[in-house]
Coordinates of C-alpha atoms in Angstrom, one line a residue:
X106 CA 15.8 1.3 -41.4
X107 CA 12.4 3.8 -40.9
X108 CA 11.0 6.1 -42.8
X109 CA 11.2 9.7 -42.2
X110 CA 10.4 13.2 -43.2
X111 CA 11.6 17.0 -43.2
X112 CA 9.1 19.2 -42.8
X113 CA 11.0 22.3 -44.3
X114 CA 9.1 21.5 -47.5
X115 CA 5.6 23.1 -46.1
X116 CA 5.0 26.3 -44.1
X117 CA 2.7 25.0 -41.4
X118 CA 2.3 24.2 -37.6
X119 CA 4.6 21.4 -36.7
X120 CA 1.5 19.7 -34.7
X121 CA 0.3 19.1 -38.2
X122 CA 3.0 17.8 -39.9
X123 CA 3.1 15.3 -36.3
X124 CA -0.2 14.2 -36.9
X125 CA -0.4 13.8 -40.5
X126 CA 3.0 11.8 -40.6
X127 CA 2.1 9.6 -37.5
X128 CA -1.1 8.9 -39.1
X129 CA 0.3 7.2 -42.1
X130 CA 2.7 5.4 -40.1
X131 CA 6.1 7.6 -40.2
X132 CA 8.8 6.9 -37.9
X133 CA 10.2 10.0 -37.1
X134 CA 10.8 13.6 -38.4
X135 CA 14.1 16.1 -39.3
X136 CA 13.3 19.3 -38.0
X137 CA 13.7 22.4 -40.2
X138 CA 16.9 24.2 -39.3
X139 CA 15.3 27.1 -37.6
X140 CA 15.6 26.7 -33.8
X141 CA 13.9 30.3 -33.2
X142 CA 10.6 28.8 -34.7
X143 CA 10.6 25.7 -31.8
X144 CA 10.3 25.4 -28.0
X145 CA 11.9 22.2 -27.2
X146 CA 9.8 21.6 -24.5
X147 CA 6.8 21.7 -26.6
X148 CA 8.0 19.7 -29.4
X149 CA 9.2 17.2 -27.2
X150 CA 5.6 16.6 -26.0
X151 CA 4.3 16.8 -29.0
X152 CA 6.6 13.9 -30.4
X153 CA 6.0 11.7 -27.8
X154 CA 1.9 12.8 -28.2
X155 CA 2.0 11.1 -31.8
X156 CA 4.4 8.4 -30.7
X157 CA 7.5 10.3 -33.3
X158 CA 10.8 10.8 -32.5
X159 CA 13.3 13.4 -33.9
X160 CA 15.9 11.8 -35.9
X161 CA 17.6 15.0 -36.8
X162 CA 17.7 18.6 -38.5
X163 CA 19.3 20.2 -41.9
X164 CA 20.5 23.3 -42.0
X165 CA 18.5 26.0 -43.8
X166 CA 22.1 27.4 -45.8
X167 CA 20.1 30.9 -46.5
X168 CA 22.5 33.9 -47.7
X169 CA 24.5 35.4 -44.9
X170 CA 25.1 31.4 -44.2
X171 CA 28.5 30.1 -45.6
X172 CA 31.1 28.4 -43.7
X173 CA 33.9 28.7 -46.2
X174 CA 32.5 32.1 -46.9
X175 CA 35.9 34.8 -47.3
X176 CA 34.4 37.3 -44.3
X177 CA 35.2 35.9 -41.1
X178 CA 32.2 37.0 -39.2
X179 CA 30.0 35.5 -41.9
X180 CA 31.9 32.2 -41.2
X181 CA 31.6 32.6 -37.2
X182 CA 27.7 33.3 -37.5
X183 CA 27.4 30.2 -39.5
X184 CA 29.1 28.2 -37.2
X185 CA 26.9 29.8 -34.4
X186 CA 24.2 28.9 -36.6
X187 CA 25.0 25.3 -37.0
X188 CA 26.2 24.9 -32.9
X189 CA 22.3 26.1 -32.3
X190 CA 21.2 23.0 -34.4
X191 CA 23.3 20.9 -32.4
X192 CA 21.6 22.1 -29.6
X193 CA 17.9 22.0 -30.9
X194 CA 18.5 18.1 -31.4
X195 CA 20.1 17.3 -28.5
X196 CA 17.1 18.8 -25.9
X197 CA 15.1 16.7 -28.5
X198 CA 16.7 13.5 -28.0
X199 CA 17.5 13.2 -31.8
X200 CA 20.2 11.8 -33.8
X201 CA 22.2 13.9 -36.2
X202 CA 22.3 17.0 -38.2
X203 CA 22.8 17.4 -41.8
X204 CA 25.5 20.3 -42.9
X205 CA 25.3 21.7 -46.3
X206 CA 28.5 23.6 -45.5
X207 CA 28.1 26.7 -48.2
X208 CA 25.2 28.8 -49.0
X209 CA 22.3 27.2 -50.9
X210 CA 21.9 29.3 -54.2
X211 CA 25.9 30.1 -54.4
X212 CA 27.2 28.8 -57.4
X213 CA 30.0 31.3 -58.1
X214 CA 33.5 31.4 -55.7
X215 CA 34.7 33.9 -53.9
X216 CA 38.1 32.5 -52.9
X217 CA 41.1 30.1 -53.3
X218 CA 40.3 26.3 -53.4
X219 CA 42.9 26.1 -51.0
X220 CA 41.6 29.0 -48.7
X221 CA 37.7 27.9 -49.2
X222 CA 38.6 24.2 -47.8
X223 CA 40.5 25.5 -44.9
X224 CA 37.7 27.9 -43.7
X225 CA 35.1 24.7 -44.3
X226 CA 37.5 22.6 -42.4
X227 CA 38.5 25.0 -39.4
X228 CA 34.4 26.0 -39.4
X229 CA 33.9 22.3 -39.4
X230 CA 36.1 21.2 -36.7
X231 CA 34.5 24.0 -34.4
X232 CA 30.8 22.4 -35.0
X233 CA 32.6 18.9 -34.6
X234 CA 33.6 19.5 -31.5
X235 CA 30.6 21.2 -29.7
X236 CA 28.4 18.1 -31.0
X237 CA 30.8 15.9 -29.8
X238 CA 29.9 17.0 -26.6
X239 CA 26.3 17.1 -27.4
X240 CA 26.1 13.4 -28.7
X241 CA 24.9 14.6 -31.9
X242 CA 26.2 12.9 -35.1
X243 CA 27.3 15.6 -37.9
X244 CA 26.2 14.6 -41.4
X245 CA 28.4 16.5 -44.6
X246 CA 25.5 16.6 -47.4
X247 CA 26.4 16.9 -50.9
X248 CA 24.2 18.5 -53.2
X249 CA 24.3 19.2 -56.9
X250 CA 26.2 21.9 -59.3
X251 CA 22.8 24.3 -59.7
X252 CA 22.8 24.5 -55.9
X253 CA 26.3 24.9 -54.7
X254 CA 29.5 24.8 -56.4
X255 CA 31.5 23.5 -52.9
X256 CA 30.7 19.6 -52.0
X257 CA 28.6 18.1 -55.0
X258 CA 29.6 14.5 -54.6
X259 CA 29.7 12.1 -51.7
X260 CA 33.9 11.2 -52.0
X261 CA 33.9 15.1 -51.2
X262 CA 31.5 15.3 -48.6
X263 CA 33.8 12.2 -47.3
X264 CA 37.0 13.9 -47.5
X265 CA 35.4 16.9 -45.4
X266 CA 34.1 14.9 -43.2
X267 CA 37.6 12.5 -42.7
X268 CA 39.3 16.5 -42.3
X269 CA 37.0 17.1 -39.5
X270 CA 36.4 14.8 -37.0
X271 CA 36.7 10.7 -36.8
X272 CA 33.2 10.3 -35.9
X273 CA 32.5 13.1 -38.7
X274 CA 30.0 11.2 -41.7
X275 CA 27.7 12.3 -44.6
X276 CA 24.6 12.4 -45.2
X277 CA 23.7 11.5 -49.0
X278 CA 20.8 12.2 -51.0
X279 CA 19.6 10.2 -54.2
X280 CA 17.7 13.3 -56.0
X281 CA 21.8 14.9 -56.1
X282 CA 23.6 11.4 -56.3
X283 CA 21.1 11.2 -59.5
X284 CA 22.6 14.2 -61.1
X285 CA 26.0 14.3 -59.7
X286 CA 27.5 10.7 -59.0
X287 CA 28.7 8.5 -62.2
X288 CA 27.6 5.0 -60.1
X289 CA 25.4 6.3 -57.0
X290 CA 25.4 2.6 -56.1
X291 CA 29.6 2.8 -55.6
X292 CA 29.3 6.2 -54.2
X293 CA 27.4 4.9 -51.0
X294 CA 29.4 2.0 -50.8
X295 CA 32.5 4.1 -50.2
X296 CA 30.7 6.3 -47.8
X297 CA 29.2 3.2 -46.1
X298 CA 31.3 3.6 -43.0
X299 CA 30.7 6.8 -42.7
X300 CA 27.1 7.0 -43.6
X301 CA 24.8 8.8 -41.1
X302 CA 21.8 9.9 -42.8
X303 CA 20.1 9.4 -46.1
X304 CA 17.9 11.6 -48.4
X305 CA 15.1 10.7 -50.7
X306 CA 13.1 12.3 -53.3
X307 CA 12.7 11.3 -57.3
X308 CA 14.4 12.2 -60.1
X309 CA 12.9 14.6 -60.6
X310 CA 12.5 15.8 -56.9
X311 CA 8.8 14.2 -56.7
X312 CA 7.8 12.2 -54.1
X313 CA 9.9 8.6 -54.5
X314 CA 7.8 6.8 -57.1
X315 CA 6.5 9.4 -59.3
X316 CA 10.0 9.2 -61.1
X317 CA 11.7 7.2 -62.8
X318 CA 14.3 6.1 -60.0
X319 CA 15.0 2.5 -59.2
X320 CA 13.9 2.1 -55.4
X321 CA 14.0 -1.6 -55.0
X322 CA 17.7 -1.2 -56.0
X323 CA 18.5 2.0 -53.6
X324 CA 16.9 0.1 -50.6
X325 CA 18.6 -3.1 -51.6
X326 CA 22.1 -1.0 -51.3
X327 CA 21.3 0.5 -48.3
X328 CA 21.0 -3.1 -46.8
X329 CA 23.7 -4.3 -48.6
X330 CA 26.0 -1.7 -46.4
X331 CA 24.4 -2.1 -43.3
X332 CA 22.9 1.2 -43.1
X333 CA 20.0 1.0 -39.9
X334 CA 19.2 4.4 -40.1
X335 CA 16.8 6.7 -41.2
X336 CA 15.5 7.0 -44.7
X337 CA 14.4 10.5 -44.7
X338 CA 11.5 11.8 -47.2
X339 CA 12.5 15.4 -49.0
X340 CA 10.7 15.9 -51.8
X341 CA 10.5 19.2 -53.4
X342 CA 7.7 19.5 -56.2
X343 CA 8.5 21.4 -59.5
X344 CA 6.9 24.9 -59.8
X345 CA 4.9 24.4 -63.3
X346 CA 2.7 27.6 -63.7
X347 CA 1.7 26.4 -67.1
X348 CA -1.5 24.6 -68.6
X349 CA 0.5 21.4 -68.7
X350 CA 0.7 21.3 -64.7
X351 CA -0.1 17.2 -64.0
X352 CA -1.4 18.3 -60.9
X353 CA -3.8 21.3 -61.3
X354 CA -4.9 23.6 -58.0
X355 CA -1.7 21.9 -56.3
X356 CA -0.5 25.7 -55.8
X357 CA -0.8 27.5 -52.7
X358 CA -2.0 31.1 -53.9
X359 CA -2.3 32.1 -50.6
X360 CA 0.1 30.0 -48.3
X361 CA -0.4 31.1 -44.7
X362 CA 2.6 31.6 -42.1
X363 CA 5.1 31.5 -44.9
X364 CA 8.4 33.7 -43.9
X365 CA 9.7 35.8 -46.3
X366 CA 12.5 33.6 -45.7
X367 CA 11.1 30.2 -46.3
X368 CA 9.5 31.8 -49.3
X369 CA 13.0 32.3 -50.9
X370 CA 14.0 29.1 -49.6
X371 CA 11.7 27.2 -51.9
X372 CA 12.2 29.4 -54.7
X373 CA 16.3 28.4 -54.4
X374 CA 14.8 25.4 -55.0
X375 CA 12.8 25.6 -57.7
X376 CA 9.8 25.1 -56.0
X377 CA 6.8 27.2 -54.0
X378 CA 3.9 27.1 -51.5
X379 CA 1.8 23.9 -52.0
X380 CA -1.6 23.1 -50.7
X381 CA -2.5 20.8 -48.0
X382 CA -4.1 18.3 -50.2
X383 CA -1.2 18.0 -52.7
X384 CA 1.2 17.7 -49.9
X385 CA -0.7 15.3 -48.4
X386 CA -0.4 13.6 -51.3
X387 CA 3.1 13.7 -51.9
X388 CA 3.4 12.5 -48.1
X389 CA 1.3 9.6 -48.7
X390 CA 2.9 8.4 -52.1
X391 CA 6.8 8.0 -50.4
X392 CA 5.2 5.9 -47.5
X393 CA 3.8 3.9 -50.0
X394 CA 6.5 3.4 -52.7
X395 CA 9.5 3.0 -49.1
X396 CA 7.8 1.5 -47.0
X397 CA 7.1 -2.0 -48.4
X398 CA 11.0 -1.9 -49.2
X399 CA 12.3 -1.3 -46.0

């Protein structure tokens, strides 16, 4: 296993997420889900600048981006979407891309069960089958009840994947396993074979170690099931606009080259714009909790 990082969390120049990370001794990097933001040429240099590689991307599910969603040209553009990811990791020589299949934010249905898992499948098999020809790995990611109401647990994000495609896996995440799973350490056992990425943030979505999360025994499963891959850093601090704030100035009032888009993005999330130094932070503390466990 390595240590990695998303760098979705922060709105800033992707050479200075490369140095920082490399600096502190990351292995490599998931690449926000926004292909028009990158120039694969450049980023490719850049990674082999700081000695990085890209292990993957995640998809970005903003509204308008649903691939169970009842309109049929919402579904297609999300599958176009998720095709261009595909293609992002491939010119960069990564790994696998991460597939929240419905919109992040989306917690009410707008169809049958039956017709929601047919379009997820169907949308599914047509991403399957243009990475499969890519040599990219395809990773269902589960994430909890406040965020989605389709694919909250990994033995669902197994089944879609099993539907989809035999080399079809998941990628989990121990801040949603936390909140959704009733014995996270059985949950990745079953997934085991089908395991192709792996998220981490706290309990309470902190950097791992400034919650109350047991990472000794997360690793320790992880090596228990054979998992070699990439242990991928996505922390998402809190918003706390109150006096009680534990980490005072950590706000960025004034967050430059934040997208309207990105801005929403962490909202969905409960979060905001951070400053450098708090980031940093953050960044620094995962290394330090993982690292010696890996």
């Amino acid at each position: 296993m390595h240590l990695s990082i998303h760098n979705w969390m922060r709105a800033e120049p992707l050479e200075t997420t490369l140095r920082r990370i490399s600096s502190m001794g990351y292995g490599s990097i998931e690449i926000m889900g926004a292909p028009q933001l990158y120039d694969t040429k450049v980023v490719r240099q850049q990674l082999k600048d700081y000695g990085l590689r890209c292990w993957g991307s995640v998809t970005l599910m903003e509204d308008g981006l649903n691939l169970l969603s009842a309109d049929p040209d919402e579904r297609a553009n999300s599958v176009t979407y998720v095709k261009s990811l595909v293609d992002m990791v491939k010119e960069l020589d990564g790994h696998m891309v991460s597939v929240v299949p419905g919109t992040v934010g989306k917690i009410v249905p707008d169809g049958r069960p039956e017709d929601e898992w047919k379009w997820a499948v169907a949308s599914m098999q047509e991403i399957y089958a243009h990475a499969e020809k890519a040599g990219v790995l395809l990773g269902i990611e589960p994430i909890n009840r406040f965020e989605t109401y389709f694919v909250n647990r990994a033995d669902q994000a197994y089944a879609l994947a099993e539907a989809t495609g035999e080399n079809c896996g998941v990628c989990l995440d121990i801040f949603h396993m936390n909140l959704e799973e009733a014995d996270w350490a059985a949950a990745l056992r079953r997934s085991a074979d089908r395991l192709h990425g792996f998220h981490v943030a706290d309990n309470n979505r902190m950097a791992p170690g400034m919650g109350s999360l047991d990472w000794a025994a997360i690793i320790g499963v992880l090596k228990e099931i054979g998992y070699d891959g990439a242990v991928s850093v996505e922390f998402c601090p809190p918003l706390d606009r109150t006096p009680a704030n534990p980490y005072p100035g950590s706000i960025d009032t004034n967050p430059v080259g934040l997208s309207p888009e990105q801005k929403k993005f962490l909202e969905d999330h409960g979060s905001s714009a951070f400053t450098e130094e708090f980031y940093a932070q953050l960044t620094q503390t995962s290394l330090d909790t993982l690292q010696p466990l890996l």
